[in-house]
Coordinates of C-alpha atoms in Angstrom, one line a residue:
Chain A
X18 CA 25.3 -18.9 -8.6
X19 CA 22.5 -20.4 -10.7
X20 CA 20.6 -21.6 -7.3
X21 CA 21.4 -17.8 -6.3
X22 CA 20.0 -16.4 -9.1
X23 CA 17.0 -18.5 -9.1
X24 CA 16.0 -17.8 -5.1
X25 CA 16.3 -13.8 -6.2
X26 CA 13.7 -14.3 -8.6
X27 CA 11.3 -16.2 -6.5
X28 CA 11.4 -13.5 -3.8
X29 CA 11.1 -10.8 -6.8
X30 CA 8.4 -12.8 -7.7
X31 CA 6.9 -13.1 -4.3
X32 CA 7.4 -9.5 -3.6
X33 CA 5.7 -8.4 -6.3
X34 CA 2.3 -10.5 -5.7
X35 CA 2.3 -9.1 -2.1
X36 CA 2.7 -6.0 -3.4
X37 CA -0.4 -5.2 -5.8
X38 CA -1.9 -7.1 -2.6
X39 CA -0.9 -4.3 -0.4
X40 CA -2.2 -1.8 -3.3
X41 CA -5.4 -3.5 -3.5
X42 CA -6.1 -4.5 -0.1
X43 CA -4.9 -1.3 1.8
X44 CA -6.2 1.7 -0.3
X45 CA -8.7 -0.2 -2.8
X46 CA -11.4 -1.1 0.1
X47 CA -13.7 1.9 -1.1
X48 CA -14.2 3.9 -4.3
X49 CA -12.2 6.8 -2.9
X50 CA -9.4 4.9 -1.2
X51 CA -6.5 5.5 -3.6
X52 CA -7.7 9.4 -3.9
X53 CA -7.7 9.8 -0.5
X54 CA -4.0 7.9 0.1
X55 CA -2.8 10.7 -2.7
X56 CA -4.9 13.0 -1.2
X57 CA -4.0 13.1 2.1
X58 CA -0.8 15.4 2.7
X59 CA -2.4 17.5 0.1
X60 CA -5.0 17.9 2.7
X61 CA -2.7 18.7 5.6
X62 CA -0.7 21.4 3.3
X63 CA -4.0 23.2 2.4
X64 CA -5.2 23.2 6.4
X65 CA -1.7 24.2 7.3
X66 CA -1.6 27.3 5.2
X67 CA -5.1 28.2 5.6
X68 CA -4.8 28.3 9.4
X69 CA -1.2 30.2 9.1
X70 CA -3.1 32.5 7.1
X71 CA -5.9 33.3 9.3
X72 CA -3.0 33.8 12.1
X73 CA -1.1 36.1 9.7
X74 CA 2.4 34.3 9.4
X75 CA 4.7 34.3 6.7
X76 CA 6.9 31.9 5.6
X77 CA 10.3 31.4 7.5
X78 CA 12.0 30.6 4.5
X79 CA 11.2 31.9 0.8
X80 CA 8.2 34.2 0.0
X81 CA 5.9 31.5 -0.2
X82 CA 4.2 29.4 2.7
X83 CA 2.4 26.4 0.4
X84 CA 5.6 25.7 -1.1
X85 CA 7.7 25.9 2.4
X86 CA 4.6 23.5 4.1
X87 CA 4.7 21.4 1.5
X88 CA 8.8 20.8 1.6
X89 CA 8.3 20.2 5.1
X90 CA 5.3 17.9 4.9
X91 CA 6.5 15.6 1.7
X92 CA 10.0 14.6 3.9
X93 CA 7.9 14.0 7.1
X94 CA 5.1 11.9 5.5
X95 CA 7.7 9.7 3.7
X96 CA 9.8 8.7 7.2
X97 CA 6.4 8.7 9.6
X98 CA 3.9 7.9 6.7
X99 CA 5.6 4.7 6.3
X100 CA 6.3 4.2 9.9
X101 CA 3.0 4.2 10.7
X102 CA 1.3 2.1 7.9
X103 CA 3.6 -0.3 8.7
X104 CA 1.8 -1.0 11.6
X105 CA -0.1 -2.4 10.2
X106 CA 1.3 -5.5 8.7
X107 CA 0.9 -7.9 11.7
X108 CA -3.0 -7.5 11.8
X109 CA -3.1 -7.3 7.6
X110 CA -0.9 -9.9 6.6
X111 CA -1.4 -12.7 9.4
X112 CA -3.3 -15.3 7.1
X113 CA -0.7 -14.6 4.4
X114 CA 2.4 -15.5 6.7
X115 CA 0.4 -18.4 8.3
X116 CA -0.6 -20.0 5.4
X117 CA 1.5 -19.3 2.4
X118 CA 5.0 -19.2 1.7
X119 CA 5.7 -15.7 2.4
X120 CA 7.7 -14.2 4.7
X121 CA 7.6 -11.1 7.1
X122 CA 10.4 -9.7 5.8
X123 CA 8.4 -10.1 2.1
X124 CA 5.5 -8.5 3.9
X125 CA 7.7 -5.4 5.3
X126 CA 9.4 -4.7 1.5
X127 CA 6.0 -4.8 -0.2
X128 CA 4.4 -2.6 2.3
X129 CA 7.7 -0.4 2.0
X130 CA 7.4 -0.5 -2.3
X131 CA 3.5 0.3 -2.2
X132 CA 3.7 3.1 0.6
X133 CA 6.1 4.5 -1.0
X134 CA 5.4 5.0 -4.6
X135 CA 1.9 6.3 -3.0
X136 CA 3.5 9.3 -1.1
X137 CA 6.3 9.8 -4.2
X138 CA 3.2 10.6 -6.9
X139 CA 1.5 12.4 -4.2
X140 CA 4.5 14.5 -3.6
X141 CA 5.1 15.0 -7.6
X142 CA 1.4 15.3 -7.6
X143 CA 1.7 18.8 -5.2
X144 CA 5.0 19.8 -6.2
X145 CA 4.0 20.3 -10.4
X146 CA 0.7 21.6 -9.0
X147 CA 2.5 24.1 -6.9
X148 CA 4.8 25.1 -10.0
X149 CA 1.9 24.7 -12.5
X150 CA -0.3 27.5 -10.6
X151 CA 3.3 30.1 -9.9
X152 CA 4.0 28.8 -6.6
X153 CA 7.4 27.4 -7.5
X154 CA 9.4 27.9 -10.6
X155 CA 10.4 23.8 -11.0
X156 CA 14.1 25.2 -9.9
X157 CA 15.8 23.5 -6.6
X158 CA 19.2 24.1 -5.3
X159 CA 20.4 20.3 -5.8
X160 CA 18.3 17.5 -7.3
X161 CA 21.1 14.9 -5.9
X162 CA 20.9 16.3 -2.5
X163 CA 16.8 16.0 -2.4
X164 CA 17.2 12.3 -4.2
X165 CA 19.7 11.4 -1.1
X166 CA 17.4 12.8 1.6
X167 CA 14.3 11.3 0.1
X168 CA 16.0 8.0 0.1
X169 CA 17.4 8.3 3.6
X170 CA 13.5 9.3 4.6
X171 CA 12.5 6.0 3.6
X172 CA 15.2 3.8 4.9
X173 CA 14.6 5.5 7.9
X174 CA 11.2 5.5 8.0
X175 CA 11.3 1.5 6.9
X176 CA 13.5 0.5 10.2
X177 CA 11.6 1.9 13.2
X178 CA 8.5 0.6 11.2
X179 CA 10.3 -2.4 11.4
X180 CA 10.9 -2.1 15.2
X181 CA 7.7 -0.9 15.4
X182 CA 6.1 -4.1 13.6
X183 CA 8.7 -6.5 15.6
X184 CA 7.6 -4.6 19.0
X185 CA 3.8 -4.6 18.8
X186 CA 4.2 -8.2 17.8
X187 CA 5.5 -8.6 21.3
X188 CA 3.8 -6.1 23.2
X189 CA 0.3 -5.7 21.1
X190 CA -0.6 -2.5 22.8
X191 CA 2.8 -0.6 21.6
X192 CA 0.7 0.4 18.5
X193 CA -1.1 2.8 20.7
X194 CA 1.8 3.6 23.0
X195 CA 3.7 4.9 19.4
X196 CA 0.9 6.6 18.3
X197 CA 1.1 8.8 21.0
X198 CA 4.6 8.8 21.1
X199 CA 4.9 10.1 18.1
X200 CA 2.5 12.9 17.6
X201 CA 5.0 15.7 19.4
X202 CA 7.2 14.8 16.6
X203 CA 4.8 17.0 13.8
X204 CA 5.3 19.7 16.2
X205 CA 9.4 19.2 16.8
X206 CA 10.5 18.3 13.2
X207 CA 10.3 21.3 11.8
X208 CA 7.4 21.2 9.4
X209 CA 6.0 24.5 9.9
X210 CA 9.3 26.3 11.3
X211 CA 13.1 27.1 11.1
X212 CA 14.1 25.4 14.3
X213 CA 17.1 28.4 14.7
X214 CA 15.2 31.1 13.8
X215 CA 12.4 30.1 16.5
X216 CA 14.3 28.5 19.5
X217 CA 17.0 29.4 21.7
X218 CA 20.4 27.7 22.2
X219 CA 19.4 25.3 24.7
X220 CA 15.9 23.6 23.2
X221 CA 18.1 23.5 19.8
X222 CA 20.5 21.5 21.4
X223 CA 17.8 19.3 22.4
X224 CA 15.9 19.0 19.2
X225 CA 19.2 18.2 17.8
X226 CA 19.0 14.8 18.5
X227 CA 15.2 14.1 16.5
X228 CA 16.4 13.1 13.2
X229 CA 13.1 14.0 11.4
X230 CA 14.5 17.6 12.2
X231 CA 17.7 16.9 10.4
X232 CA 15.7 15.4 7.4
X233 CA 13.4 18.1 6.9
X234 CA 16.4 21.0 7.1
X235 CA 18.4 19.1 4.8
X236 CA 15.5 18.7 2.4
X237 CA 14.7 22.5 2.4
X238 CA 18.5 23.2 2.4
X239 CA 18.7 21.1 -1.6
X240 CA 14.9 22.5 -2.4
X241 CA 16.3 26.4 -1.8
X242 CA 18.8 28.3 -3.5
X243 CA 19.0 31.6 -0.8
X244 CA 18.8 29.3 2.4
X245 CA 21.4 27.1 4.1
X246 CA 21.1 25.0 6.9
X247 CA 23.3 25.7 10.1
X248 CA 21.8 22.6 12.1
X249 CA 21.9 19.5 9.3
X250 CA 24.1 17.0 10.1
X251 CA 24.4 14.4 7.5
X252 CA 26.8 12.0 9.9
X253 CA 24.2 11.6 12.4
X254 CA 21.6 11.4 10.2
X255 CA 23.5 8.5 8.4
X256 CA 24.8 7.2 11.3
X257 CA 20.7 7.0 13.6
X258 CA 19.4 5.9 10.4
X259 CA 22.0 3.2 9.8
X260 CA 21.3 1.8 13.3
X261 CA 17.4 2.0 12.8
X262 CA 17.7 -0.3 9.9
X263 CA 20.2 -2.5 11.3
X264 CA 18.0 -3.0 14.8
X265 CA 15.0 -3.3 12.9
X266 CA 16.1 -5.8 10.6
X267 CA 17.4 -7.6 13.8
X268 CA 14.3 -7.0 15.8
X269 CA 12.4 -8.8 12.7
X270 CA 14.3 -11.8 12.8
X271 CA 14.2 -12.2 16.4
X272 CA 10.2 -12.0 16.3
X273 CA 9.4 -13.3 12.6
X274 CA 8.0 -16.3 15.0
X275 CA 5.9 -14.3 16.7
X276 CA 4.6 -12.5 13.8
X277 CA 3.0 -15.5 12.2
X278 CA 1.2 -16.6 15.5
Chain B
X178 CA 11.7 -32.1 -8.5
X179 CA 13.4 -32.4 -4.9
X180 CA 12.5 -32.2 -1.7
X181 CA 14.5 -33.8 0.9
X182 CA 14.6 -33.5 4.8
X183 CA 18.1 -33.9 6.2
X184 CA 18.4 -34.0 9.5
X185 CA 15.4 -31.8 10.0
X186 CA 14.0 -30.9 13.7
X187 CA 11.4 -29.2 14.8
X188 CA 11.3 -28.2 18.2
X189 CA 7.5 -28.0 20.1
X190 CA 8.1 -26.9 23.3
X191 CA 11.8 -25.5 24.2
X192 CA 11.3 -25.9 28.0
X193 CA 10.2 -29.3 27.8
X194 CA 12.1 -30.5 25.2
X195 CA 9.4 -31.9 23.1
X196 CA 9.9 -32.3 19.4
X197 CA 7.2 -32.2 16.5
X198 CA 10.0 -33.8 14.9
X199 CA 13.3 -35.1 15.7
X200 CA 16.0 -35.6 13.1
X201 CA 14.2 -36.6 10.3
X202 CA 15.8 -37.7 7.0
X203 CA 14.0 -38.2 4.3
X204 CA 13.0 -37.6 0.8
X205 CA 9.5 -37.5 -1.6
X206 CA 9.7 -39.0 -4.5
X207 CA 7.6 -37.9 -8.0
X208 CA 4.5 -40.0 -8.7
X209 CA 4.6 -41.8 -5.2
X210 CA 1.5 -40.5 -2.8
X211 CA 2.5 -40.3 0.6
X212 CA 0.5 -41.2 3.9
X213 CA 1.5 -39.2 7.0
X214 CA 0.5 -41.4 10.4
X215 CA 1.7 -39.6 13.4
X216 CA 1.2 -40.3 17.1
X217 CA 0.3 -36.1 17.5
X218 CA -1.8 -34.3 15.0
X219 CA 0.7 -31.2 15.3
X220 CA 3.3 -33.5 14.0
X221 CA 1.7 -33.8 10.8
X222 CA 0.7 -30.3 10.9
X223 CA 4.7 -29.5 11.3
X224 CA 5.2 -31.7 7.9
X225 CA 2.9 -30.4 6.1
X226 CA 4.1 -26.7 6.8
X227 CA 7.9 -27.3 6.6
X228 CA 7.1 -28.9 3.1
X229 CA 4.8 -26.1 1.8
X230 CA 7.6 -24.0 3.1
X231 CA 5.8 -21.8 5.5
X232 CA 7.5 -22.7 8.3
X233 CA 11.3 -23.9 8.7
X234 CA 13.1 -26.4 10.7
X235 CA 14.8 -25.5 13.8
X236 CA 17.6 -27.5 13.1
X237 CA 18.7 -29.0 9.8
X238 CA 18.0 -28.3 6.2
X239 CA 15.4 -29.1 3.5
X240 CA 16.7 -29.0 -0.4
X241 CA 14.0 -28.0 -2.5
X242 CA 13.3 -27.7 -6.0
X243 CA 9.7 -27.1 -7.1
X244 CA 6.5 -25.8 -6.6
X245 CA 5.1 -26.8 -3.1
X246 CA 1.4 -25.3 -2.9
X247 CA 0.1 -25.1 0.5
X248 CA -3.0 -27.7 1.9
X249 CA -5.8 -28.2 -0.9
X250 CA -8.8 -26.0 0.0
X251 CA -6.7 -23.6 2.2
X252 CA -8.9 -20.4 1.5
X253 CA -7.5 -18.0 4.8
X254 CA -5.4 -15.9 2.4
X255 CA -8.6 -14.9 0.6
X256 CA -9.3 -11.3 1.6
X257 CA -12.3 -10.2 2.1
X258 CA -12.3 -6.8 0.3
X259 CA -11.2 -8.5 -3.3
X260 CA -12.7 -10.2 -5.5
X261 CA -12.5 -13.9 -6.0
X262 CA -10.6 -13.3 -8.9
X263 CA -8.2 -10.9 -7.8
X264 CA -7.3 -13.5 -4.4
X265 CA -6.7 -16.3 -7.2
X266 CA -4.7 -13.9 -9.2
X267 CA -2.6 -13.4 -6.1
X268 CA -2.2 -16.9 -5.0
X269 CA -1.3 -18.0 -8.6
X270 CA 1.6 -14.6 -8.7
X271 CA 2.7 -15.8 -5.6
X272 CA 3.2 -19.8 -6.5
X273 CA 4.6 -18.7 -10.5
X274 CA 1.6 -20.3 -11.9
X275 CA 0.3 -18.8 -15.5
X276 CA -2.5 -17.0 -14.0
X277 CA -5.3 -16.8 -16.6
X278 CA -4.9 -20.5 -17.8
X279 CA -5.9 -21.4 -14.1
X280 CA -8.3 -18.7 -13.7
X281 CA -9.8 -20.2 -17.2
X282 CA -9.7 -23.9 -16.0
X283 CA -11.1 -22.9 -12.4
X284 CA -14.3 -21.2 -14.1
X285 CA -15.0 -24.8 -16.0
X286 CA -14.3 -27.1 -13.0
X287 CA -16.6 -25.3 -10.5
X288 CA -19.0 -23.6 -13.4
X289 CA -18.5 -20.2 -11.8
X290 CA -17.9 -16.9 -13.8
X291 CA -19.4 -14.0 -12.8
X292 CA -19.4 -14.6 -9.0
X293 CA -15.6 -14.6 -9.5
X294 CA -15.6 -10.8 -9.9
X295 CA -17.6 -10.4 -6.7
X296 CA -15.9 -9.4 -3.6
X297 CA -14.9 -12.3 -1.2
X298 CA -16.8 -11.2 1.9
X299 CA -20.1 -11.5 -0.6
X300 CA -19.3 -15.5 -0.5
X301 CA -21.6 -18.3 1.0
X302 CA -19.1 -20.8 2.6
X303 CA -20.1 -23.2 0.2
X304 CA -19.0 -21.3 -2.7
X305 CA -15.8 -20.1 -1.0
X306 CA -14.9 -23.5 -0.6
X307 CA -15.8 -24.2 -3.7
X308 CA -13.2 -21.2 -5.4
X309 CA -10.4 -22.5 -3.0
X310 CA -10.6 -25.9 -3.7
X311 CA -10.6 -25.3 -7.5
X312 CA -7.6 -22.9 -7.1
X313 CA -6.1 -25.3 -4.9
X314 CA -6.2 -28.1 -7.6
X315 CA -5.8 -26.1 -10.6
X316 CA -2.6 -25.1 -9.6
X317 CA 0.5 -26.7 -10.8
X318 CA 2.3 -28.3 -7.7
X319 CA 4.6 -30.9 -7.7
X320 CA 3.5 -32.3 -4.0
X321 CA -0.3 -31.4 -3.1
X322 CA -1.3 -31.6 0.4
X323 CA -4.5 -32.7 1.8
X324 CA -5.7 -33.4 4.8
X325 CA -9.1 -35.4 5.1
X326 CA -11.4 -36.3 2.4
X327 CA -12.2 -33.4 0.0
X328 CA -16.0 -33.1 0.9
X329 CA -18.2 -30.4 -1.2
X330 CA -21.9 -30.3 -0.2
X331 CA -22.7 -30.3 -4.1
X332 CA -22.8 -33.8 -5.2
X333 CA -21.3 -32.8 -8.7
X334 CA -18.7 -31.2 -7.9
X335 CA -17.9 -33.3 -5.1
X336 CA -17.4 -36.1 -7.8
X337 CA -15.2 -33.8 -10.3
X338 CA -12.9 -33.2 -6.8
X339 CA -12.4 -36.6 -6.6
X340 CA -11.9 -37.6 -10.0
X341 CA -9.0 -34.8 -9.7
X342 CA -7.6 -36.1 -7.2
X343 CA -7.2 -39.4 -8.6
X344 CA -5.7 -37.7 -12.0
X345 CA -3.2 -35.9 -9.5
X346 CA -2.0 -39.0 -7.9
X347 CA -1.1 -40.6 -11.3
X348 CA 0.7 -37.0 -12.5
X349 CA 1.9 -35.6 -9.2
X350 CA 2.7 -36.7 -5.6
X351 CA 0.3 -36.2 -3.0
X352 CA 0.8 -36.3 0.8
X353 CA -2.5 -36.9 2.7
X354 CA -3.4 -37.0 6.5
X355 CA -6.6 -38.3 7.5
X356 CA -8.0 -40.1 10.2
X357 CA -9.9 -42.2 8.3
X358 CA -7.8 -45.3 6.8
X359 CA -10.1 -45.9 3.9
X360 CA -8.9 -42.0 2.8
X361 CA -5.1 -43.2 3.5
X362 CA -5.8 -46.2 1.2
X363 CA -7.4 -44.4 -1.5
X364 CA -4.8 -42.0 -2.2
X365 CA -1.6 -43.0 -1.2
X366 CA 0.5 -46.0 -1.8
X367 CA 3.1 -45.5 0.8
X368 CA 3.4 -44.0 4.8
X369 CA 5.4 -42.6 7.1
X370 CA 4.8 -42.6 10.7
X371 CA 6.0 -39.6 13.1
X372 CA 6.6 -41.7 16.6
X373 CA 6.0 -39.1 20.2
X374 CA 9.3 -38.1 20.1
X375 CA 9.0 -36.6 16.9
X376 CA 11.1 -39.8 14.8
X377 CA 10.1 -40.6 11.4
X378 CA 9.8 -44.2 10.1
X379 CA 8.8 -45.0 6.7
X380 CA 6.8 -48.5 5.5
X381 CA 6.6 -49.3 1.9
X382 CA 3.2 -49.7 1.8
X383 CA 0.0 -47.5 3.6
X384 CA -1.7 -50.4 5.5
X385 CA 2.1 -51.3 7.2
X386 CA 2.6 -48.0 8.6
X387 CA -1.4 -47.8 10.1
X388 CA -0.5 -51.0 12.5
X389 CA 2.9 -49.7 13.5
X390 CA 1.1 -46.9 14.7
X391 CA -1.7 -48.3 16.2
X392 CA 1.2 -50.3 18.0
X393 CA 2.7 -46.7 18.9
X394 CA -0.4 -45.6 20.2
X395 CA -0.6 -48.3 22.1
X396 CA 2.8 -48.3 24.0
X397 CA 2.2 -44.3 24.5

């Protein structure tokens, strides 16, 4: 138990000096670095409305279109946010894992703690904003059920950026191949619609199966009281996201070789 | 503290079934410097990382109980967007060292202060070197690794280096590879030689294991 106890706290330990690392070395390279990390889906909610504006739309949901952007944006930047920084890690973090006693999987939590807490004060950042100037009146249908989604958000988004990281450390190229990949998914997750108010039958039943769609109904469905989801299903939600973890938790090991080269 | 190899293995090449080292048993002792002879440079190499733990064995186990720095004067962890201080803060977090007692000691052995707070990529080599083989020494480790002589182009501190690194040898244990024998001598007070098929043999003394492997050499 003791020897236990003691290798928790050295990774603890570890963790923690890779993360302000990651804090310093990924958003502290310029003056502006952190303000622009918190900055950033601020950015994309203020564009978004403006342009919905212009084009005359209201919101699908709610009378308000900043807040229904923004409960559609925060989810979506946690799971694909993270995804996508963790992409990072193998050209970041190589001289770490090749000559100190860290490992990947240290790397891959840090990057997950520091990414995360980044997007979280963002998203408190817009969301007292948004109440502070009448946009939203700091009342949600269920706190537990947005807690839950945010946390399934990030354990998603921390497994494919795992197979992500374990992938491109195979094939080095995938980076580009996902970023590609992955840019349909703003437009098919939901973040600027009601997927059943918008679609027929048959593309629903397709768009079923994206689980970024699932994430961002179920988030509205706890952030509104007059508006309930017909499409969230929290077992295959649990059940993709379970699997992403558990593959890229796999994946890792199987390349954590490969990753220090 | 403990370190002991038991049974350790270290595979090279799977296809050809070459071995950086091939079940090794052994274990470092406290105040006793070690010299590591081996026929292949990357056997050495292997050691050296399985005992800093950034690598581990393909088969067997190591027990461990310490602090087991990585080589002295490493500096590739140093990134180049912080500042000399905030790379030695990070090294020290990630090793459990009390940060500003080395941070303090590392501005009187290399009489550096303010260019600590400059950003890395703002370094000479010279002075780079200079920071990471300060940290390096600063730090409390129970088994310090070098490899070569420590050489600083500035006479003065070269001579504080090596003054160090005989207090260290008296304190702590140091493993060193070189290829010069007159290095070997002056640190360590025992070997161990790592044959071509990755076997380990140990000789009481430094100047025992240098002939057996001039012998291996030889017979390979």
């Amino acid at each position: 138990m003791g020897a236990f106890l003691k290798a928790i706290s050295v990774k603890t330990r570890i963790i923690n000096a890779l993360f302000i690392h990651s804090i310093l070395t990924e958003h502290g390279k310029s003056k502006i670095g952190y303000l622009a990390a918190l900055a950033k889906p601020l950015f994309q909610i203020v564009m978004l409305t403006t342009m919905f504006t212009f084009l005359g739309r209201s919101p699908a949901i709610g009378d308000n279109l900043v807040l229904f952007l923004a409960t559609g944006i925060i989810p979506y930047n946690l799971c694909i946010g993270l995804t996508n920084k963790m992409l990072q890690i193998n050209k970041s973090s190589r001289n770490i894992l090749n000559n100190t006693l860290a490992t990947p999987f240290d790397i891959s939590i840090a990057f997950l703690l520091s990414e995360t807490v980044i997007i979280l004060i963002s998203a408190a950042t817009i969301l007292i904003g948004l109440g502070h100037f009448g946009y939203w009146d700091y009342r949600v249908d269920s706190l537990l059920g947005i807690l839950l989604i945010t946390i399934t958000s990030i354990i998603l988004g921390y497994g494919v950026g795992l197979l992500n990281v374990s992938v491109s450390a195979i094939v080095p190229s995938y980076e580009k191949v996902w970023k590609i990949l992955s840019m349909p998914l703003f437009l098919m997750s939901g973040v600027f619609f009601v997927a059943d108010q918008r679609f027929p039958a048959e593309v629903i039943a397709i768009l079923k199966y994206n689980p970024l769609l699932h994430i961002i109904e179920s988030m509205r469905d706890s952030f509104y009281r007059s508006w309930e989801s017909t499409l969230f299903d929290m077992g295959y939600l649990l059940t993709f996201t379970t699997i992403a973890l558990l593959t890229g938790l796999l994946m890792q090991k199987l390349t954590q070789k490969r990753q220090r080269v | 503290m403990k370190l002991e190899f038991l049974n350790v293995s270290k595979i090279h090449n799977r296809k050809r079934q070459t071995y950086d080292l091939n079940e090794v048993c052994t274990s470092f002792v406290e105040q006793k410097s070690v010299a590591i002879l081996s026929v292949y440079e990357r056997s050495s190499k292997s050691l050296l990382k399985l005992i800093s733990g950034i690598e581990q064995p393909t088969r067997g186990s190591i027990i461990r109980e310490g602090i087991f720095t990585s080589l002295i004067g490493d500096s590739s962890y140093f990134h180049r967007e912080m500042s000399g201080e905030e790379n030695i803060r990070f090294i020290c977090k990630l090793y459990g060292q009390e940060t500003n007692k080395v941070i303090h000691e590392i501005k009187e052995f290399a009489e550096i202060k303010k260019e600590l707070k400059q950003k890395a990529k703002s370094y000479t080599p010279v002075l780079r070197r200079k920071i990471a083989i300060s940290t390096s020494l600063l730090m409390k480790s129970d088994i310090y690794q070098l490899n070569g002589g420590l050489h600083h182009p500035q006479p003065k501190f070269n001579n504080k280096i090596q003054s160090k690194l005989m207090e260290l040898t008296t304190q702590s244990t140091i493993v060193v590879t070189a290829g010069n024998p007159d290095i070997l001598k002056k640190y360590a007070s025992c070997s161990v030689v790592i044959d071509h098929e990755g076997r380990l043999q140990s000789f009481n003394d430094v100047q025992s294991g240098i002939e057996a492997l001039k012998v291996l050499k030889k017979d390979s």
